[in-house]
mmCIF file of C-alpha atoms in Angstrom:
data_model
loop_
_atom_site.group_PDB
_atom_site.id
_atom_site.type_symbol
_atom_site.label_atom_id
_atom_site.label_comp_id
_atom_site.label_asym_id
_atom_site.label_seq_id
_atom_site.Cartn_x
_atom_site.Cartn_y
_atom_site.Cartn_z
ATOM 1 C CA ALA A 1 -73.587 -77.005 -31.252
ATOM 2 C CA MET A 2 -74.220 -79.156 -34.328
ATOM 3 C CA GLN A 3 -77.844 -78.026 -34.446
ATOM 4 C CA LEU A 4 -76.814 -74.383 -34.219
ATOM 5 C CA ASP A 5 -74.215 -74.819 -36.978
ATOM 6 C CA SER A 6 -76.682 -76.513 -39.324
ATOM 7 C CA LEU A 7 -79.460 -73.975 -38.732
ATOM 8 C CA SER A 8 -77.036 -71.053 -38.991
ATOM 9 C CA ALA A 9 -75.714 -72.353 -42.313
ATOM 10 C CA ARG A 10 -79.261 -72.711 -43.655
ATOM 11 C CA HIS A 11 -80.299 -69.213 -42.536
ATOM 12 C CA CYS A 12 -77.116 -67.824 -44.080
ATOM 13 C CA ARG A 13 -77.818 -69.562 -47.417
ATOM 14 C CA LEU A 14 -81.401 -68.295 -47.412
ATOM 15 C CA ALA A 15 -80.213 -64.749 -46.772
ATOM 16 C CA LEU A 16 -77.711 -64.971 -49.642
ATOM 17 C CA ARG A 17 -80.260 -66.465 -52.038
ATOM 18 C CA HIS A 18 -83.045 -64.054 -51.107
ATOM 19 C CA PRO A 19 -81.391 -60.797 -50.003
ATOM 20 C CA MET A 20 -84.357 -58.593 -50.927
ATOM 21 C CA LEU A 21 -85.653 -58.217 -47.345
ATOM 22 C CA ILE A 22 -82.232 -57.173 -46.059
ATOM 23 C CA TRP A 23 -81.701 -54.675 -48.885
ATOM 24 C CA VAL A 24 -85.176 -53.186 -48.505
ATOM 25 C CA ASN A 25 -84.576 -52.823 -44.770
ATOM 26 C CA LEU A 26 -81.216 -51.129 -45.273
ATOM 27 C CA VAL A 27 -82.411 -48.801 -48.032
ATOM 28 C CA SER A 28 -85.532 -47.756 -46.121
ATOM 29 C CA THR A 29 -83.433 -47.164 -42.999
ATOM 30 C CA LEU A 30 -80.983 -45.072 -45.020
ATOM 31 C CA VAL A 31 -83.755 -42.935 -46.528
ATOM 32 C CA LEU A 32 -85.564 -42.396 -43.218
ATOM 33 C CA ALA A 33 -82.311 -41.645 -41.377
ATOM 34 C CA VAL A 34 -81.320 -39.005 -43.941
ATOM 35 C CA LEU A 35 -84.793 -37.448 -43.845
ATOM 36 C CA ALA A 36 -84.739 -37.396 -40.040
ATOM 37 C CA GLY A 37 -81.247 -35.893 -40.073
ATOM 38 C CA PHE A 38 -82.376 -33.035 -42.324
ATOM 39 C CA ALA A 39 -85.645 -32.542 -40.415
ATOM 40 C CA PHE A 40 -83.788 -32.319 -37.075
ATOM 41 C CA TRP A 41 -80.624 -30.693 -38.424
ATOM 42 C CA GLN A 42 -78.182 -29.728 -35.633
ATOM 43 C CA THR A 43 -80.863 -29.598 -32.959
ATOM 44 C CA GLY A 44 -78.350 -31.004 -30.467
ATOM 45 C CA LYS A 45 -76.408 -27.734 -30.594
ATOM 46 C CA ASN A 46 -79.486 -25.670 -29.769
ATOM 47 C CA ASN A 47 -80.315 -25.399 -26.069
ATOM 48 C CA ALA A 48 -83.586 -23.538 -26.498
ATOM 49 C CA LEU A 49 -86.547 -25.419 -25.055
ATOM 50 C CA ASP A 50 -88.736 -25.345 -28.163
ATOM 51 C CA SER A 51 -86.195 -25.536 -31.003
ATOM 52 C CA GLY A 52 -83.607 -27.666 -29.202
ATOM 53 C CA VAL A 53 -84.798 -29.850 -26.344
ATOM 54 C CA LEU A 54 -88.258 -30.648 -27.693
ATOM 55 C CA GLN A 55 -86.806 -31.281 -31.142
ATOM 56 C CA ARG A 56 -84.369 -33.829 -29.736
ATOM 57 C CA ILE A 57 -87.214 -35.561 -27.911
ATOM 58 C CA GLY A 58 -89.196 -35.629 -31.158
ATOM 59 C CA LEU A 59 -86.245 -37.178 -32.998
ATOM 60 C CA LEU A 60 -85.898 -39.980 -30.451
ATOM 61 C CA PHE A 61 -89.635 -40.643 -30.513
ATOM 62 C CA PHE A 62 -89.578 -40.850 -34.318
ATOM 63 C CA LEU A 63 -86.664 -43.303 -34.358
ATOM 64 C CA MET A 64 -88.366 -45.586 -31.862
ATOM 65 C CA LEU A 65 -91.594 -45.395 -33.861
ATOM 66 C CA VAL A 66 -89.786 -46.463 -37.050
ATOM 67 C CA PHE A 67 -87.993 -49.429 -35.533
ATOM 68 C CA MET A 68 -90.958 -50.606 -33.479
ATOM 69 C CA LEU A 69 -93.219 -50.679 -36.518
ATOM 70 C CA THR A 70 -90.641 -52.515 -38.633
ATOM 71 C CA SER A 71 -90.249 -55.087 -35.858
ATOM 72 C CA LEU A 72 -93.854 -56.185 -36.351
ATOM 73 C CA ILE A 73 -92.850 -57.928 -39.578
ATOM 74 C CA ASN A 74 -91.342 -60.719 -37.461
ATOM 75 C CA ILE A 75 -94.844 -61.825 -36.502
ATOM 76 C CA GLN A 76 -95.583 -62.681 -40.132
ATOM 77 C CA LEU A 77 -92.141 -64.217 -40.710
ATOM 78 C CA TRP A 78 -92.671 -66.694 -37.871
ATOM 79 C CA HIS A 79 -95.992 -67.864 -39.290
ATOM 80 C CA SER A 80 -94.355 -68.528 -42.661
ATOM 81 C CA GLU A 81 -91.914 -70.929 -40.949
ATOM 82 C CA ARG A 82 -94.286 -72.446 -38.386
ATOM 83 C CA LEU A 83 -95.090 -75.664 -40.267
ATOM 84 C CA LEU A 84 -91.466 -76.203 -41.261
ATOM 85 C CA TYR A 85 -90.354 -75.829 -37.659
ATOM 86 C CA PHE A 86 -92.935 -78.334 -36.410
ATOM 87 C CA GLN A 87 -92.001 -80.892 -39.056
ATOM 88 C CA GLU A 88 -88.253 -80.678 -38.478
ATOM 89 C CA SER A 89 -88.394 -80.419 -34.690
ATOM 90 C CA SER A 90 -90.769 -83.388 -34.406
ATOM 91 C CA ALA A 91 -88.319 -85.375 -36.531
ATOM 92 C CA GLY A 92 -85.569 -84.589 -34.030
ATOM 93 C CA CYS A 93 -83.534 -82.355 -36.351
ATOM 94 C CA TYR A 94 -83.165 -79.621 -33.752
ATOM 95 C CA GLY A 95 -84.722 -78.221 -30.603
ATOM 96 C CA PRO A 96 -86.199 -74.838 -29.669
ATOM 97 C CA LEU A 97 -82.944 -73.528 -28.198
ATOM 98 C CA GLY A 98 -80.971 -74.045 -31.398
ATOM 99 C CA TYR A 99 -83.772 -72.553 -33.479
ATOM 100 C CA VAL A 100 -84.111 -69.409 -31.341
ATOM 101 C CA ALA A 101 -80.329 -68.915 -31.207
ATOM 102 C CA SER A 102 -79.874 -69.313 -34.974
ATOM 103 C CA LYS A 103 -82.765 -66.940 -35.733
ATOM 104 C CA PHE A 104 -81.221 -64.378 -33.423
ATOM 105 C CA LEU A 105 -77.789 -64.625 -35.045
ATOM 106 C CA PHE A 106 -78.846 -64.653 -38.704
ATOM 107 C CA ASP A 107 -82.162 -62.798 -38.579
ATOM 108 C CA ALA A 108 -82.006 -60.274 -35.753
ATOM 109 C CA LEU A 109 -78.420 -59.158 -36.312
ATOM 110 C CA PRO A 110 -78.628 -58.319 -40.062
ATOM 111 C CA LEU A 111 -82.208 -57.024 -39.897
ATOM 112 C CA ARG A 112 -82.037 -55.151 -36.582
ATOM 113 C CA VAL A 113 -78.491 -54.359 -35.498
ATOM 114 C CA VAL A 114 -77.021 -53.356 -38.861
ATOM 115 C CA PRO A 115 -79.885 -50.917 -39.675
ATOM 116 C CA SER A 116 -79.659 -49.472 -36.147
ATOM 117 C CA LEU A 117 -75.923 -48.828 -36.519
ATOM 118 C CA LEU A 118 -76.476 -47.329 -39.969
ATOM 119 C CA CYS A 119 -79.205 -45.060 -38.620
ATOM 120 C CA ALA A 120 -77.067 -43.960 -35.666
ATOM 121 C CA ALA A 121 -74.089 -43.218 -37.927
ATOM 122 C CA ILE A 122 -76.250 -40.931 -40.082
ATOM 123 C CA VAL A 123 -78.569 -39.295 -37.552
ATOM 124 C CA TYR A 124 -76.066 -38.622 -34.771
ATOM 125 C CA PRO A 125 -73.783 -36.181 -36.626
ATOM 126 C CA MET A 126 -76.582 -34.635 -38.697
ATOM 127 C CA ALA A 127 -78.665 -33.874 -35.597
ATOM 128 C CA GLY A 128 -75.570 -32.678 -33.721
ATOM 129 C CA LEU A 129 -76.361 -34.758 -30.659
ATOM 130 C CA HIS A 130 -74.178 -34.361 -27.585
ATOM 131 C CA SER A 131 -71.791 -31.705 -28.816
ATOM 132 C CA SER A 132 -70.675 -30.810 -25.274
ATOM 133 C CA ALA A 133 -68.894 -32.723 -22.537
ATOM 134 C CA PRO A 134 -71.048 -35.211 -20.588
ATOM 135 C CA LEU A 135 -69.887 -34.288 -17.102
ATOM 136 C CA GLY A 136 -68.843 -30.684 -17.283
ATOM 137 C CA THR A 137 -65.907 -28.800 -18.747
ATOM 138 C CA ALA A 138 -63.344 -31.139 -17.180
ATOM 139 C CA HIS A 139 -64.125 -33.713 -19.861
ATOM 140 C CA SER A 140 -63.908 -33.269 -23.606
ATOM 141 C CA ALA A 141 -66.270 -35.824 -25.052
ATOM 142 C CA THR A 142 -66.985 -34.434 -28.501
ATOM 143 C CA GLY A 143 -68.926 -37.474 -29.537
ATOM 144 C CA PRO A 144 -67.344 -40.962 -29.461
ATOM 145 C CA PRO A 145 -68.375 -42.155 -25.947
ATOM 146 C CA ALA A 146 -71.870 -40.689 -26.155
ATOM 147 C CA ALA A 147 -72.234 -41.760 -29.797
ATOM 148 C CA LEU A 148 -71.237 -45.312 -28.864
ATOM 149 C CA MET A 149 -73.853 -45.389 -26.131
ATOM 150 C CA PHE A 150 -76.471 -43.980 -28.497
ATOM 151 C CA ALA A 151 -75.719 -46.678 -31.086
ATOM 152 C CA LEU A 152 -75.756 -49.436 -28.462
ATOM 153 C CA GLY A 153 -79.013 -48.185 -26.963
ATOM 154 C CA LEU A 154 -80.709 -47.913 -30.365
ATOM 155 C CA SER A 155 -79.550 -51.405 -31.335
ATOM 156 C CA LEU A 156 -80.678 -52.927 -28.034
ATOM 157 C CA ALA A 157 -84.074 -51.207 -28.182
ATOM 158 C CA ASN A 158 -84.522 -52.509 -31.726
ATOM 159 C CA LEU A 159 -83.569 -56.034 -30.638
ATOM 160 C CA VAL A 160 -86.004 -55.867 -27.727
ATOM 161 C CA GLY A 161 -88.815 -54.913 -30.087
ATOM 162 C CA TYR A 162 -87.801 -57.780 -32.385
ATOM 163 C CA SER A 163 -87.772 -60.274 -29.485
ATOM 164 C CA LEU A 164 -91.173 -59.218 -28.160
ATOM 165 C CA ALA A 165 -92.719 -59.306 -31.635
ATOM 166 C CA SER A 166 -91.230 -62.766 -32.204
ATOM 167 C CA ALA A 167 -92.688 -63.988 -28.913
ATOM 168 C CA ILE A 168 -96.127 -62.719 -29.964
ATOM 169 C CA GLY A 169 -95.793 -64.426 -33.343
ATOM 170 C CA ILE A 170 -94.886 -67.717 -31.663
ATOM 171 C CA ALA A 171 -97.762 -67.523 -29.184
ATOM 172 C CA CYS A 172 -100.481 -66.616 -31.701
ATOM 173 C CA ARG A 173 -101.631 -69.127 -34.283
ATOM 174 C CA SER A 174 -103.443 -66.484 -36.289
ATOM 175 C CA PRO A 175 -101.294 -63.885 -38.083
ATOM 176 C CA SER A 176 -104.064 -61.290 -37.825
ATOM 177 C CA ALA A 177 -104.379 -61.821 -34.069
ATOM 178 C CA GLY A 178 -100.613 -61.596 -33.750
ATOM 179 C CA MET A 179 -100.496 -58.305 -35.647
ATOM 180 C CA GLN A 180 -103.272 -56.951 -33.437
ATOM 181 C CA LEU A 181 -101.377 -57.894 -30.276
ATOM 182 C CA GLY A 182 -98.171 -56.493 -31.736
ATOM 183 C CA ALA A 183 -99.878 -53.180 -32.459
ATOM 184 C CA MET A 184 -101.247 -53.138 -28.905
ATOM 185 C CA LEU A 185 -97.750 -53.771 -27.552
ATOM 186 C CA ALA A 186 -96.345 -50.899 -29.611
ATOM 187 C CA LEU A 187 -99.075 -48.520 -28.459
ATOM 188 C CA TYR A 188 -98.606 -49.555 -24.835
ATOM 189 C CA SER A 189 -94.844 -49.022 -25.029
ATOM 190 C CA PHE A 190 -95.286 -45.568 -26.558
ATOM 191 C CA LEU A 191 -97.981 -44.608 -24.061
ATOM 192 C CA PHE A 192 -95.732 -45.167 -21.051
ATOM 193 C CA CYS A 193 -92.393 -44.157 -22.584
ATOM 194 C CA GLY A 194 -92.492 -40.930 -20.571
ATOM 195 C CA LEU A 195 -93.454 -38.507 -23.337
ATOM 196 C CA LEU A 196 -97.211 -39.046 -23.700
ATOM 197 C CA VAL A 197 -97.968 -39.797 -20.055
ATOM 198 C CA ASN A 198 -95.533 -38.099 -17.702
ATOM 199 C CA LYS A 199 -93.896 -40.318 -15.077
ATOM 200 C CA ALA A 200 -94.330 -37.622 -12.427
ATOM 201 C CA THR A 201 -98.063 -37.579 -13.181
ATOM 202 C CA LEU A 202 -98.254 -41.346 -12.691
ATOM 203 C CA GLU A 203 -96.360 -41.055 -9.416
ATOM 204 C CA ARG A 204 -98.793 -38.444 -8.123
ATOM 205 C CA MET A 205 -101.692 -40.615 -9.214
ATOM 206 C CA GLY A 206 -100.145 -43.598 -7.428
ATOM 207 C CA GLU A 207 -99.672 -41.602 -4.250
ATOM 208 C CA HIS A 208 -103.297 -40.459 -4.383
ATOM 209 C CA LEU A 209 -104.474 -44.063 -4.784
ATOM 210 C CA ALA A 210 -102.240 -45.186 -1.915
ATOM 211 C CA GLN A 211 -103.675 -42.498 0.352
ATOM 212 C CA SER A 212 -107.182 -43.590 -0.665
ATOM 213 C CA GLY A 213 -106.495 -47.096 0.603
ATOM 214 C CA SER A 214 -105.434 -48.770 -2.656
ATOM 215 C CA ALA A 215 -101.746 -49.185 -1.949
ATOM 216 C CA ALA A 216 -101.313 -52.124 -4.352
ATOM 217 C CA LEU A 217 -103.022 -50.286 -7.206
ATOM 218 C CA GLY A 218 -101.004 -47.147 -6.466
ATOM 219 C CA GLY A 219 -97.761 -49.107 -6.629
ATOM 220 C CA LEU A 220 -98.854 -50.647 -9.922
ATOM 221 C CA VAL A 221 -99.574 -47.240 -11.430
ATOM 222 C CA ARG A 222 -96.179 -45.895 -10.341
ATOM 223 C CA ALA A 223 -94.465 -48.908 -11.913
ATOM 224 C CA LEU A 224 -96.069 -48.504 -15.354
ATOM 225 C CA PRO A 225 -93.070 -46.677 -16.944
ATOM 226 C CA ALA A 226 -90.845 -49.609 -15.956
ATOM 227 C CA THR A 227 -92.989 -51.863 -18.167
ATOM 228 C CA SER A 228 -92.017 -49.910 -21.299
ATOM 229 C CA PHE A 229 -88.553 -50.618 -22.684
ATOM 230 C CA MET A 230 -88.750 -47.392 -24.698
ATOM 231 C CA PHE A 231 -88.676 -45.432 -21.453
ATOM 232 C CA ARG A 232 -85.189 -46.805 -20.789
ATOM 233 C CA PHE A 233 -83.873 -45.852 -24.221
ATOM 234 C CA LEU A 234 -85.286 -42.332 -24.092
ATOM 235 C CA GLU A 235 -83.976 -41.779 -20.570
ATOM 236 C CA MET A 236 -80.510 -43.039 -21.510
ATOM 237 C CA VAL A 237 -80.145 -40.649 -24.441
ATOM 238 C CA LEU A 238 -81.699 -37.662 -22.654
ATOM 239 C CA VAL A 239 -79.450 -38.147 -19.621
ATOM 240 C CA ASN A 240 -76.467 -37.961 -21.966
ATOM 241 C CA GLU A 241 -77.901 -34.900 -23.678
ATOM 242 C CA LEU A 242 -79.251 -32.888 -20.746
ATOM 243 C CA GLY A 243 -78.241 -34.611 -17.536
ATOM 244 C CA THR A 244 -74.917 -32.891 -17.062
ATOM 245 C CA ILE A 245 -74.175 -31.167 -13.762
ATOM 246 C CA GLY A 246 -75.081 -27.511 -14.139
ATOM 247 C CA ALA A 247 -74.807 -27.499 -17.913
ATOM 248 C CA PRO A 248 -76.074 -27.253 -20.549
ATOM 249 C CA MET A 249 -78.441 -24.461 -19.606
ATOM 250 C CA VAL A 250 -81.810 -24.706 -21.341
ATOM 251 C CA ASP A 251 -83.152 -21.364 -22.561
ATOM 252 C CA ILE A 252 -86.878 -20.855 -21.953
ATOM 253 C CA GLU A 253 -87.976 -17.783 -23.872
ATOM 254 C CA GLN A 254 -91.443 -16.258 -23.965
ATOM 255 C CA ARG A 255 -93.236 -16.130 -27.290
ATOM 256 C CA ALA A 256 -94.128 -12.675 -28.553
ATOM 257 C CA ILE A 257 -97.813 -12.138 -27.740
ATOM 258 C CA PRO A 258 -99.400 -8.813 -28.840
ATOM 259 C CA GLY A 259 -100.618 -6.765 -25.911
ATOM 260 C CA SER A 260 -98.764 -8.747 -23.218
ATOM 261 C CA PRO A 261 -95.549 -7.756 -21.454
ATOM 262 C CA HIS A 262 -92.340 -9.418 -22.576
ATOM 263 C CA TYR A 263 -90.188 -11.135 -19.977
ATOM 264 C CA PRO A 264 -86.512 -12.004 -20.395
ATOM 265 C CA ALA A 265 -85.457 -15.564 -21.156
ATOM 266 C CA VAL A 266 -84.983 -17.913 -18.219
ATOM 267 C CA HIS A 267 -81.957 -20.226 -18.111
ATOM 268 C CA VAL A 268 -82.705 -23.591 -16.482
ATOM 269 C CA PRO A 269 -80.188 -26.419 -15.968
ATOM 270 C CA GLY A 270 -80.785 -29.498 -18.087
ATOM 271 C CA PRO A 271 -81.344 -31.822 -15.095
ATOM 272 C CA TYR A 272 -84.316 -29.683 -14.049
ATOM 273 C CA ILE A 273 -85.961 -30.344 -17.411
ATOM 274 C CA LEU A 274 -85.349 -34.081 -17.051
ATOM 275 C CA ASP A 275 -86.766 -34.059 -13.543
ATOM 276 C CA PHE A 276 -89.853 -32.232 -14.785
ATOM 277 C CA LEU A 277 -90.351 -34.850 -17.514
ATOM 278 C CA GLY A 278 -89.964 -37.652 -14.974
ATOM 279 C CA TYR A 279 -86.624 -38.968 -16.218
ATOM 280 C CA ASN A 280 -83.544 -39.592 -14.134
ATOM 281 C CA HIS A 281 -81.664 -36.278 -13.976
ATOM 282 C CA GLY A 282 -78.287 -37.982 -13.756
ATOM 283 C CA ASP A 283 -77.063 -36.502 -10.461
ATOM 284 C CA GLU A 284 -75.720 -39.870 -9.426
ATOM 285 C CA GLY A 285 -73.538 -39.779 -12.522
ATOM 286 C CA ALA A 286 -71.469 -36.895 -11.187
ATOM 287 C CA ALA A 287 -68.520 -39.197 -10.498
ATOM 288 C CA GLY A 288 -68.865 -40.838 -13.885
ATOM 289 C CA CYS A 289 -68.827 -44.516 -14.775
ATOM 290 C CA TRP A 290 -67.145 -46.330 -17.633
ATOM 291 C CA LEU A 291 -65.954 -43.963 -20.418
ATOM 292 C CA ASP A 292 -66.800 -41.087 -18.024
ATOM 293 C CA MET A 293 -70.453 -41.326 -19.003
ATOM 294 C CA PRO A 294 -73.253 -40.827 -16.441
ATOM 295 C CA CYS A 295 -73.982 -43.883 -14.323
ATOM 296 C CA ALA A 296 -77.710 -43.365 -14.853
ATOM 297 C CA ALA A 297 -77.241 -43.901 -18.602
ATOM 298 C CA TRP A 298 -75.339 -47.139 -18.016
ATOM 299 C CA ALA A 299 -78.135 -48.334 -15.710
ATOM 300 C CA ASP A 300 -80.635 -47.804 -18.539
ATOM 301 C CA LEU A 301 -78.366 -49.667 -20.956
ATOM 302 C CA GLN A 302 -78.180 -52.612 -18.552
ATOM 303 C CA ALA A 303 -81.970 -52.563 -18.231
ATOM 304 C CA LEU A 304 -82.270 -52.849 -22.029
ATOM 305 C CA VAL A 305 -79.957 -55.883 -21.936
ATOM 306 C CA LEU A 306 -82.253 -57.491 -19.347
ATOM 307 C CA TRP A 307 -85.260 -56.736 -21.562
ATOM 308 C CA LEU A 308 -83.504 -58.465 -24.466
ATOM 309 C CA VAL A 309 -82.645 -61.535 -22.395
ATOM 310 C CA ALA A 310 -86.235 -61.729 -21.145
ATOM 311 C CA GLY A 311 -87.595 -61.459 -24.707
ATOM 312 C CA GLN A 312 -85.356 -64.224 -26.044
ATOM 313 C CA ALA A 313 -86.110 -66.396 -23.011
ATOM 314 C CA SER A 314 -89.832 -65.909 -23.679
ATOM 315 C CA CYS A 315 -89.379 -67.131 -27.256
ATOM 316 C CA TYR A 316 -87.588 -70.256 -26.037
ATOM 317 C CA LEU A 317 -90.083 -71.019 -23.270
ATOM 318 C CA LEU A 318 -93.036 -70.599 -25.615
ATOM 319 C CA LEU A 319 -91.524 -72.993 -28.144
ATOM 320 C CA ARG A 320 -90.477 -75.449 -25.467
ATOM 321 C CA PHE A 321 -93.612 -75.683 -23.324
ATOM 322 C CA PHE A 322 -96.603 -73.838 -24.772
ATOM 323 C CA VAL A 323 -96.578 -74.321 -28.554
ATOM 324 C CA SER A 324 -97.429 -77.678 -30.113
ATOM 325 C CA ASP A 325 -97.938 -78.979 -33.621
ATOM 326 C CA PRO A 326 -101.645 -78.534 -34.515
ATOM 327 C CA HIS A 327 -101.429 -81.648 -36.719
#
């Protein structure tokens, strides 16, 4: 406790004396959130496939891209404090647990949680996300429960990216190698988030490999989306947006093509779109969980919490057992 108090006080003094990083983070988040809000203005109230559903997916992808890239700065920040940590820890001033906990409280919270909440407060109403009830007309959730879950999910996803980037910075002695691994982690997470490579496609590929005699490899391929924490965030928000029972109906309308017959628009339930994309369609949330939100969304939120715990535990274990003073 004494170690945590001393380190927390020092991190707090450093933040007050050098607030530039926090202000730059907040201002850049504010500017990007406003730009994203105008670019995706009221797309949540549009149930057309091209101008509504795909636009919402693009908004979520953009937000995750912004916060994942800004999380990579933690790799460089760790290397700037590496020698100081080795000197003070070898002198018995504190241990790895107190250091990781204090960095989380006075580095992750102001640099990750506060910008995430600011971004959610701006983007959510401007994009018009979740303007209808989550579980049908019997409920009247005009925003607060779904908005709370959106803010929590965005904050947790940002913290997970911070934790994983910190673990890479701790493990790599070279800042350039750490940035390379961090970029690879970001690309891997985006690749298997469910938008670039469809989960249903991976499942079919896994089944084909299992039938060919490679059951272990097939199971590994099917499990690839579970190795991307972004998949959980995207699924959580999309279940809240589209995973209602029978509504909203997504309008699929044919583009006007000269010389081809025109067919009337087709109305498809939102869960069908989620099932096609490989996300949980939320049927198990018909009874509703806490705050009457779909149970599938809460399961994704819990998975993000586990990702965060695993990331922080990795930072501690690396400092405790695998990283030593090069001098």
